[in-house]
Coordinates of C-alpha atoms in Angstrom, one line a residue:
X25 CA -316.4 23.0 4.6
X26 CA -312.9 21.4 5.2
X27 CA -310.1 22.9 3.4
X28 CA -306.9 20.8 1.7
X29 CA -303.5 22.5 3.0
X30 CA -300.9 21.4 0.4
X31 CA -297.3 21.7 -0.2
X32 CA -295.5 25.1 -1.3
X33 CA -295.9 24.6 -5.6
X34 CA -293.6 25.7 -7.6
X35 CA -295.0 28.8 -9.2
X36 CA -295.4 29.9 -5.1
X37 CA -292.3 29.7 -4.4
X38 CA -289.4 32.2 -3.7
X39 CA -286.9 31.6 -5.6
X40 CA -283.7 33.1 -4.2
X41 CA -284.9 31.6 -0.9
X42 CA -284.4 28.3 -2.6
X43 CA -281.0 29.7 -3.9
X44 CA -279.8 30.3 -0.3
X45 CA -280.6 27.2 0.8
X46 CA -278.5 25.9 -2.2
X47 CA -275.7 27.5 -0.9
X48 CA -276.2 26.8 2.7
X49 CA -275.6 22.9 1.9
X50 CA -272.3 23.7 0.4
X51 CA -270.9 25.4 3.3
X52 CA -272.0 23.0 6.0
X53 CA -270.4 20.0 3.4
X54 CA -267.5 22.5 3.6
X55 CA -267.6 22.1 7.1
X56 CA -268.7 18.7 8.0
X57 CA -266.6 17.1 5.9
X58 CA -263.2 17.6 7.8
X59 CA -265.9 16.5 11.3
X60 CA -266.3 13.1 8.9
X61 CA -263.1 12.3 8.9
X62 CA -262.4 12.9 12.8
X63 CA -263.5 12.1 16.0
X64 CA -265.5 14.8 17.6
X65 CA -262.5 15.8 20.3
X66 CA -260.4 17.3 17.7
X67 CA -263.1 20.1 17.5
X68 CA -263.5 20.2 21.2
X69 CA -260.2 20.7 22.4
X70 CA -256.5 20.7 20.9
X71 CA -256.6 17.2 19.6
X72 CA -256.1 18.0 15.8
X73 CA -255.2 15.4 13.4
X74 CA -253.7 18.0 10.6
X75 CA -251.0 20.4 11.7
X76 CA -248.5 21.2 9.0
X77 CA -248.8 24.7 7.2
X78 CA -251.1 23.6 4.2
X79 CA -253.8 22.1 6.3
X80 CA -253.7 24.6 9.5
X81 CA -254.4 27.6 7.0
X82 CA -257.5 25.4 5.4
X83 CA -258.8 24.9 8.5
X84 CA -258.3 28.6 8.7
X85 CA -259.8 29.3 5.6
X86 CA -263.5 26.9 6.7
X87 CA -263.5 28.7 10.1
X88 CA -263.0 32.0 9.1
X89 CA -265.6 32.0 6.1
X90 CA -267.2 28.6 6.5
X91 CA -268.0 27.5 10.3
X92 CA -271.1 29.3 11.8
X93 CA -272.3 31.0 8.7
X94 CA -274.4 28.0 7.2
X95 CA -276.3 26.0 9.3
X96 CA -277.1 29.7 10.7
X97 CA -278.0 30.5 7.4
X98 CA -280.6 26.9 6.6
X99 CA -282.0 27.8 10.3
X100 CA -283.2 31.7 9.1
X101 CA -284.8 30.2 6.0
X102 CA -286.2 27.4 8.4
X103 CA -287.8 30.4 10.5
X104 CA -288.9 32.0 7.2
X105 CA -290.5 28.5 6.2
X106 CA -292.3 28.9 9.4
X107 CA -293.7 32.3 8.6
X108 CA -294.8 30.7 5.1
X109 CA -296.3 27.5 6.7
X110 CA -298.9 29.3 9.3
X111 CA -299.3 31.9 6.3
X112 CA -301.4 28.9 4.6
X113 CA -304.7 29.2 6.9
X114 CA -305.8 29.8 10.0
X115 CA -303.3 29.2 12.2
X116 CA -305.3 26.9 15.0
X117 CA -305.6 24.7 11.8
X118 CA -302.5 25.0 10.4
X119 CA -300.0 24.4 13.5
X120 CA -301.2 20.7 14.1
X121 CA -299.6 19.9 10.8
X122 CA -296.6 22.6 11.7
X123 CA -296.2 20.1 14.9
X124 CA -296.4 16.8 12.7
X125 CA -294.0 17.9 10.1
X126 CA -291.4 18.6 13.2
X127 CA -292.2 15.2 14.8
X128 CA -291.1 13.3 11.4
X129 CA -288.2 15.8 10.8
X130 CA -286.9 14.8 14.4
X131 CA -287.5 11.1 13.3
X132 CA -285.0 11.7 10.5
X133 CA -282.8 12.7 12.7
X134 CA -282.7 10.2 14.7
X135 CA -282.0 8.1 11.8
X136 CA -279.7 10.1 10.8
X137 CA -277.6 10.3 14.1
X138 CA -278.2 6.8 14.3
X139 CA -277.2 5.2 10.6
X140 CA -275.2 7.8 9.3
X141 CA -273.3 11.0 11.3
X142 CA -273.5 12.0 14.6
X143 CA -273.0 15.8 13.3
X144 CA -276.7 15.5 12.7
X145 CA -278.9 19.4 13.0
X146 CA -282.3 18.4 12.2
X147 CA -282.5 16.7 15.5
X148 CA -282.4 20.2 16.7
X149 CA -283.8 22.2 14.3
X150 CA -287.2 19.3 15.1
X151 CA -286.5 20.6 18.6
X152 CA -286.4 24.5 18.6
X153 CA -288.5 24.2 16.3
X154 CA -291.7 23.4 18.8
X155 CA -290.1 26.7 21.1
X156 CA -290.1 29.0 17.9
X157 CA -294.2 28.3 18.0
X158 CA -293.8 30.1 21.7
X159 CA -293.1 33.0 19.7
X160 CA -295.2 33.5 16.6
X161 CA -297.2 36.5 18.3
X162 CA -294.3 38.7 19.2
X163 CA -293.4 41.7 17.7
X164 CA -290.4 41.9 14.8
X165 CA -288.9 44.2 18.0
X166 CA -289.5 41.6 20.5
X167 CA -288.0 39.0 18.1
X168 CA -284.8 41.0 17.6
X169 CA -284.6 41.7 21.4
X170 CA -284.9 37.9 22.0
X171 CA -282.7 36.5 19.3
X172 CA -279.7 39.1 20.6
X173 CA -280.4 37.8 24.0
X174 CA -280.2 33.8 22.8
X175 CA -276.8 34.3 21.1
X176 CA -275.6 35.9 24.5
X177 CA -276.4 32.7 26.5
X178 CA -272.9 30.7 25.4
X179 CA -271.1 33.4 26.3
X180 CA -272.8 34.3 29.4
X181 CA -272.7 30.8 30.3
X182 CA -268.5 30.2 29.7
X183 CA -268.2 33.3 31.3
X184 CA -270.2 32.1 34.5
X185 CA -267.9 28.9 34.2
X186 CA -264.6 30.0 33.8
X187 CA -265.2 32.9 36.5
X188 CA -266.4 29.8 39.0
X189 CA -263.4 27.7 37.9
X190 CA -261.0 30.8 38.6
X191 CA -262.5 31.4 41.8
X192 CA -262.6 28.0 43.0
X193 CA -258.9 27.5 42.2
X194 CA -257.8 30.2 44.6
X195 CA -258.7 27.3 47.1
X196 CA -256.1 25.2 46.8
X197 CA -258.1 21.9 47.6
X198 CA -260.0 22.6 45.0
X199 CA -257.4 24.1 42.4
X200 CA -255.7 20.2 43.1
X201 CA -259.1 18.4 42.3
X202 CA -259.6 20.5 39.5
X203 CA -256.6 19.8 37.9
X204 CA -256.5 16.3 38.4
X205 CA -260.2 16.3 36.4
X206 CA -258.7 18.4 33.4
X207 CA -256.5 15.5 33.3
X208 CA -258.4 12.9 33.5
X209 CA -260.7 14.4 31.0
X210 CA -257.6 15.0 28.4
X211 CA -257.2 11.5 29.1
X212 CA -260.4 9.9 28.6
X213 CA -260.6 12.3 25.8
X214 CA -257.2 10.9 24.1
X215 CA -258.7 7.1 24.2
X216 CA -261.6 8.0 22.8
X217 CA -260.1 9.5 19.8
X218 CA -257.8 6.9 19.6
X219 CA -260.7 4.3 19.9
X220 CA -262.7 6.3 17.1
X221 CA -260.1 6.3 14.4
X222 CA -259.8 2.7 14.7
X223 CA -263.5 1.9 14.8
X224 CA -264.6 4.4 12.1
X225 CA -261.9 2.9 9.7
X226 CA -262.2 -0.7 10.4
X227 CA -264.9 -1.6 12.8
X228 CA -268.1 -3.5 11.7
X229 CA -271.3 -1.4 11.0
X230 CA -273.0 -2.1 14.5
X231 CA -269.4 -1.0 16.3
X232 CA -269.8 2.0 14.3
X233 CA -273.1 2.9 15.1
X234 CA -272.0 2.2 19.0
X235 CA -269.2 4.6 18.2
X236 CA -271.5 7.2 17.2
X237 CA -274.1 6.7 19.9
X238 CA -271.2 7.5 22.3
X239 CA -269.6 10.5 20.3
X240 CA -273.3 11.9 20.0
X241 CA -273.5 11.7 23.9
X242 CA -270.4 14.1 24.4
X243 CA -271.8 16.4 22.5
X244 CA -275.2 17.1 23.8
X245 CA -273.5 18.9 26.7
X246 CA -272.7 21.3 23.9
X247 CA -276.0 22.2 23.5
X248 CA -276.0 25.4 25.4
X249 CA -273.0 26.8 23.9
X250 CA -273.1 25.8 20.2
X251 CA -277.2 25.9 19.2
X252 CA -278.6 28.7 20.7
X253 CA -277.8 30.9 17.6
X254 CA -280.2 27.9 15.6
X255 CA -283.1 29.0 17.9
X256 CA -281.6 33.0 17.3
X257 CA -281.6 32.6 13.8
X258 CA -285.4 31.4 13.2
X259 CA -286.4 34.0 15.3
X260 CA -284.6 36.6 12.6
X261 CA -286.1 34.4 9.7
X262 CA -289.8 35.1 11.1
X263 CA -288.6 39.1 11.0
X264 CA -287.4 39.3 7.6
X265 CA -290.3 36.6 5.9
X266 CA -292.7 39.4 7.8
X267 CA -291.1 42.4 6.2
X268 CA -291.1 40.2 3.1
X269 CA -287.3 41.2 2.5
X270 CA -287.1 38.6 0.1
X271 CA -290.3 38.7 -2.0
X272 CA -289.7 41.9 -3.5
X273 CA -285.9 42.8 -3.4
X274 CA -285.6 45.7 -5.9
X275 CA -287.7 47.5 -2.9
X276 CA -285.4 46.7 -0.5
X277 CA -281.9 47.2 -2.2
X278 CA -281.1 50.2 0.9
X279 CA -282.0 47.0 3.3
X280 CA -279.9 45.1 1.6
X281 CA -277.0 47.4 1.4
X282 CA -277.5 48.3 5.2
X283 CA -277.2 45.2 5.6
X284 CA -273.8 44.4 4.2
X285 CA -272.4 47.3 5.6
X286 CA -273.0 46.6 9.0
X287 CA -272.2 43.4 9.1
X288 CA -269.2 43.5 7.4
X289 CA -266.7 45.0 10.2
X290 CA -268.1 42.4 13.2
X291 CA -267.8 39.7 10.7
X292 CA -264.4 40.2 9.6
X293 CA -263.3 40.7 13.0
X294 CA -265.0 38.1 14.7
X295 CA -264.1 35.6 12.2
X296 CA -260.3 36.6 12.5
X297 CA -260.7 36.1 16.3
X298 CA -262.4 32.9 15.9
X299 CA -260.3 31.5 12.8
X300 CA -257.1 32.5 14.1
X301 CA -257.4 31.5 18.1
X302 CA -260.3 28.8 18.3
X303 CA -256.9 26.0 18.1
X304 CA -256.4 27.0 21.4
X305 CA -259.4 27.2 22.9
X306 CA -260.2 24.1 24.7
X307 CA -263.7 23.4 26.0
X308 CA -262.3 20.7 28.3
X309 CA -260.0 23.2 30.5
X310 CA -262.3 26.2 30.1
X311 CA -260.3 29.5 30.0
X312 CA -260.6 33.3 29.0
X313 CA -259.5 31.9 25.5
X314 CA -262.5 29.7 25.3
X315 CA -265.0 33.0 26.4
X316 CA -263.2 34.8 23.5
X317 CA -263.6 33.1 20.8
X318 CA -267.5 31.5 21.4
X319 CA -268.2 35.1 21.6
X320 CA -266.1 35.7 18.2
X321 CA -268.1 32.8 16.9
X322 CA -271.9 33.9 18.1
X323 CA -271.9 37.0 16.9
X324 CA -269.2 36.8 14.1
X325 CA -270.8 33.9 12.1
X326 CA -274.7 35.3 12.0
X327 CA -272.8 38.9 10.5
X328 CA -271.1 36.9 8.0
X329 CA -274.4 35.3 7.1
X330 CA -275.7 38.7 6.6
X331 CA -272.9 39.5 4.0
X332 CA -273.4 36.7 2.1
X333 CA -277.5 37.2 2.1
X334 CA -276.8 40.3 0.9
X335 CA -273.7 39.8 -2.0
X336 CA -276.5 36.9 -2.9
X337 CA -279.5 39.1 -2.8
X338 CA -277.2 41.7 -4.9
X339 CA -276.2 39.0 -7.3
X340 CA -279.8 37.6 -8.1
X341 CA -281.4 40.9 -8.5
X342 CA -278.8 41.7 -10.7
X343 CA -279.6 38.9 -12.9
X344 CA -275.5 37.8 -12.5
X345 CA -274.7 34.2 -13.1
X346 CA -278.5 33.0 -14.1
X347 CA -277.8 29.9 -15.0
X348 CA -276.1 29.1 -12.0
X349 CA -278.1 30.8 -9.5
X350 CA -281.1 28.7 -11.1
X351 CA -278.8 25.1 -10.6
X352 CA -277.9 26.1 -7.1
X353 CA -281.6 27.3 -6.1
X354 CA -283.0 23.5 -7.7
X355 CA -280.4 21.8 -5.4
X356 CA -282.4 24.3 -2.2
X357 CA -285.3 22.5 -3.6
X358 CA -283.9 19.5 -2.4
X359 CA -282.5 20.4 0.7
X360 CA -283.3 17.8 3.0
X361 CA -282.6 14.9 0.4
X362 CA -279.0 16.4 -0.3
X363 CA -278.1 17.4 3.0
X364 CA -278.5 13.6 3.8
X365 CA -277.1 12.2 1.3
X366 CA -274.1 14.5 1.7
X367 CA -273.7 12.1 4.9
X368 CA -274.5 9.2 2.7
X369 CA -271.9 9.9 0.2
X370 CA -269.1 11.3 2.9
X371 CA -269.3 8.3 5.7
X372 CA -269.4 5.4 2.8
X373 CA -266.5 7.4 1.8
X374 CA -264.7 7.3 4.7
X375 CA -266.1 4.6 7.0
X376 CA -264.8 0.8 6.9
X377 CA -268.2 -0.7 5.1
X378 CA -267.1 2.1 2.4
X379 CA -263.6 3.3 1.6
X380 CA -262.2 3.1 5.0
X381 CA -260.2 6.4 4.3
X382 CA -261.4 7.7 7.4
X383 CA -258.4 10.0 9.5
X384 CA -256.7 10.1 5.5
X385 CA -258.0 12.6 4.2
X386 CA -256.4 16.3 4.6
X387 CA -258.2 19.5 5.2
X388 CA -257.2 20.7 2.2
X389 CA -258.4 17.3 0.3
X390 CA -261.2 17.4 2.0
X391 CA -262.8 21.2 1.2
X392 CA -261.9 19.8 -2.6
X393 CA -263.9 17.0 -2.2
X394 CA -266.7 19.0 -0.7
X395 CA -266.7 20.6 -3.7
X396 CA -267.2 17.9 -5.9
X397 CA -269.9 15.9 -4.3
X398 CA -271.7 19.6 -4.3
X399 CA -271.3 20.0 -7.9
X400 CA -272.8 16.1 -8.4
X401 CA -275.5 17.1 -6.3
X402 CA -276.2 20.4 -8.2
X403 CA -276.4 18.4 -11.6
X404 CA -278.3 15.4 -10.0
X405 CA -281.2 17.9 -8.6
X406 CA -281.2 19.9 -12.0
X407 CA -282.1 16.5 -13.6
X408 CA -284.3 14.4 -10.9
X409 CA -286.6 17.9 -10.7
X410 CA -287.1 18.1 -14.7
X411 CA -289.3 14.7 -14.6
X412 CA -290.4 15.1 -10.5
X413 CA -291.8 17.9 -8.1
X414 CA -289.9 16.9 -5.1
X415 CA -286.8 15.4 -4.1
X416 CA -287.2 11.9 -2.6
X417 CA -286.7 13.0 1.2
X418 CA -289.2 15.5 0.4
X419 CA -291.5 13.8 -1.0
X420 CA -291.8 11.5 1.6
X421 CA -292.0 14.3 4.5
X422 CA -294.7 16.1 2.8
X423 CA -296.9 12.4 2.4
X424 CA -296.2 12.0 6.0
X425 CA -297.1 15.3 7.2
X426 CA -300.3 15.7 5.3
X427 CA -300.9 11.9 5.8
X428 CA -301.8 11.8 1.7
X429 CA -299.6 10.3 -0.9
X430 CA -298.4 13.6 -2.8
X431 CA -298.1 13.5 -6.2
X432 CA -294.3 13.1 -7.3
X433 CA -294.0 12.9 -11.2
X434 CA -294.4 16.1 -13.1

């Protein structure tokens, strides 16, 4: 007999896992936002738009409690969907829809790099997602072992850089050459943003998506230093969905509250490193700096995910803020139609075919206005799930995956 494999229901569901991913699309809006409204070289190296007082301490403020802690958080609760996806059947029938659903979720973001934002994750999340499947028989230890080890490999790997760079400029050849490139590549990096805020804010729509396509470029040699902690982080979601941390919570208040209290002193003190320093850490001229604070930053941002899992687990056992807890978790519901919206809603905002307010927006203006589009989006999913069972983007990646029309209206 064949069996059907359907979508999570509702009355399956886990509630405050859905109320985490709410969150978790706040703080990367938080943090894309200000991205939006800039080239990509004014996170790279020290080629900020913004540097009076009132914006310098709100880009304090989103690196210090913001930057690192979100999409780290949406990429645990990606490796908990995981768990929950092969926990459907057998898993020899289970993972060729696991590998289908990634295919069409790297589709979208493709699309998504391509039409919208460049700052696109679920082109990566499609992608580490096929490794995580390397791992679904190891041990919770082995998984902890291997997730430490990932976030290690940006800072092994500046290390190994900077160390090469240091010794190579005791030639003095090569110190020359060397500098001549960190010039050039200041340079080149200059034009580029120049050529950016003139393209974004009043270039056509097919100069823009050229514009993109080229910004998207520079970053892939990212890669190795910013998105290890993605593949890290489903690796610690497949941990916790095991030792179902989140399924029954009033047993696992002491976990909880372990939790919190030993995170807390490397997040506040990796965040202070990393909010404080990372304006003068460039990633074009590689230094000590740079070592410093992606270190700061790997370790500093997953801790400060684990306080805020665990003030949120506190808060919803509690039964603190119900109403709200219920909005935010609806909006999790529709997690992949608000996160691209967000995009939607932030480049018409401040691209030419839109608003053309792109490079005019503050820091400060902009964590406000992250705010509000949130609090549209928390009142739109309350209302579009009380007459349907998915959002839209949902809808449509479930259909595809299970290559059925799934039923939408309530």
């Amino acid at each position: 007999m064949t069996k059907t494999y359907h979508p999570t229901i509702t009355n399956e569901r886990v509630e405050i896992i859905d109320l985490l991913r709410g969150i978790a699309l706040l703080g990367i809006l938080v943090v894309n936002i200000p991205i939006m409204n800039a080239p990509f070289v004014t996170e790279i190296g020290q080629f900020s738009l913004w540097t009076d007082p009132a914006n310098k301490t709100a880009m304090w403020v989103i690196k210090f409690f913001f930057t690192g802690k979100f999409y780290t958080l949406f990429s645990m609760l990606f490796g908990i969907g995981f768990y929950f996806f092969l926990k459907k059947a057998d898993e020899n029938a289970v993972l060729p829809l696991f590998k289908r659903r990634l295919w069409w979720l790297l589709a979208f973001g493709i699309l998504h790099v391509v039409l919208l934002w460049y700052g696109d994750i679920l082109v990566f999340y499609a992608l580490f997602g096929f490794l995580l499947i390397l791992f679904r028989k190891k041990s919770n230890k082995s998984l902890v072992i291997w997730a430490i080890s990932i976030l290690l490999i940006p800072i092994a790997l500046s290390t190994l850089f900077v160390l090469l760079i240091k010794m190579a400029s005791m030639v003095p050849e090569a110190a020359a050459e060397m500098d001549a490139s960190f010039v050039e590549a200041n340079v080149r990096m200059s034009e580029l943003l120049e050529r950016a805020l003139i393209v974004y804010s009043s270039g056509s729509f097919l100069e823009i998506v050229a514009m993109r396509l080229e910004e998207y470029r520079n970053i892939l040699g990212g890669i190795f230093f910013f998105f290890p902690n993605v593949l890290a982080m489903f690796l610690i979601g497949v941990v916790l969905a095991r030792k179902k941390v989140f399924e029954n919570l009033e047993a696992n208040r002491a976990f909880f509250r372990k939790l919190f209290l030993y995170s807390l002193p490397l997040a506040l003190a990796g965040n202070w490193i990393y909010a404080t320093y990372a304006a003068q850490s460039s990633f074009i001229d590689m230094s000590w700096m740079m070592v410093l604070t992606l270190a700061a930053h790997g370790f500093g941002g997953p801790a400060m995910t684990f306080v805020y899992i665990a003030v949120v687990a506190h808060i919803y056992d509690k039964g603190y803020f119900k109403n709200l807890t219920m909005a935010i978790a609806k909006t999790g519901r529709m997690a992949l139609t608000n996160y691209l919206t967000q995009s939607l809603i932030a480049t018409t905002i401040f691209f030419s075919y839109g608003l053309g307010l792109y490079g005019q927006v503050n820091v400060w203006q902009g964590m406000l206005l992250a705010f509000g589009i949130y609090a549209i989006q928390v009142v739109w999913s309350h209302y579009w799930l009380q007459h349907y069972r998915f959002g839209p983007m949902e809808w449509l990646w479930r259909t595809l995956t299970y290559r059925k029309k799934q039923k939408l209206r309530i």
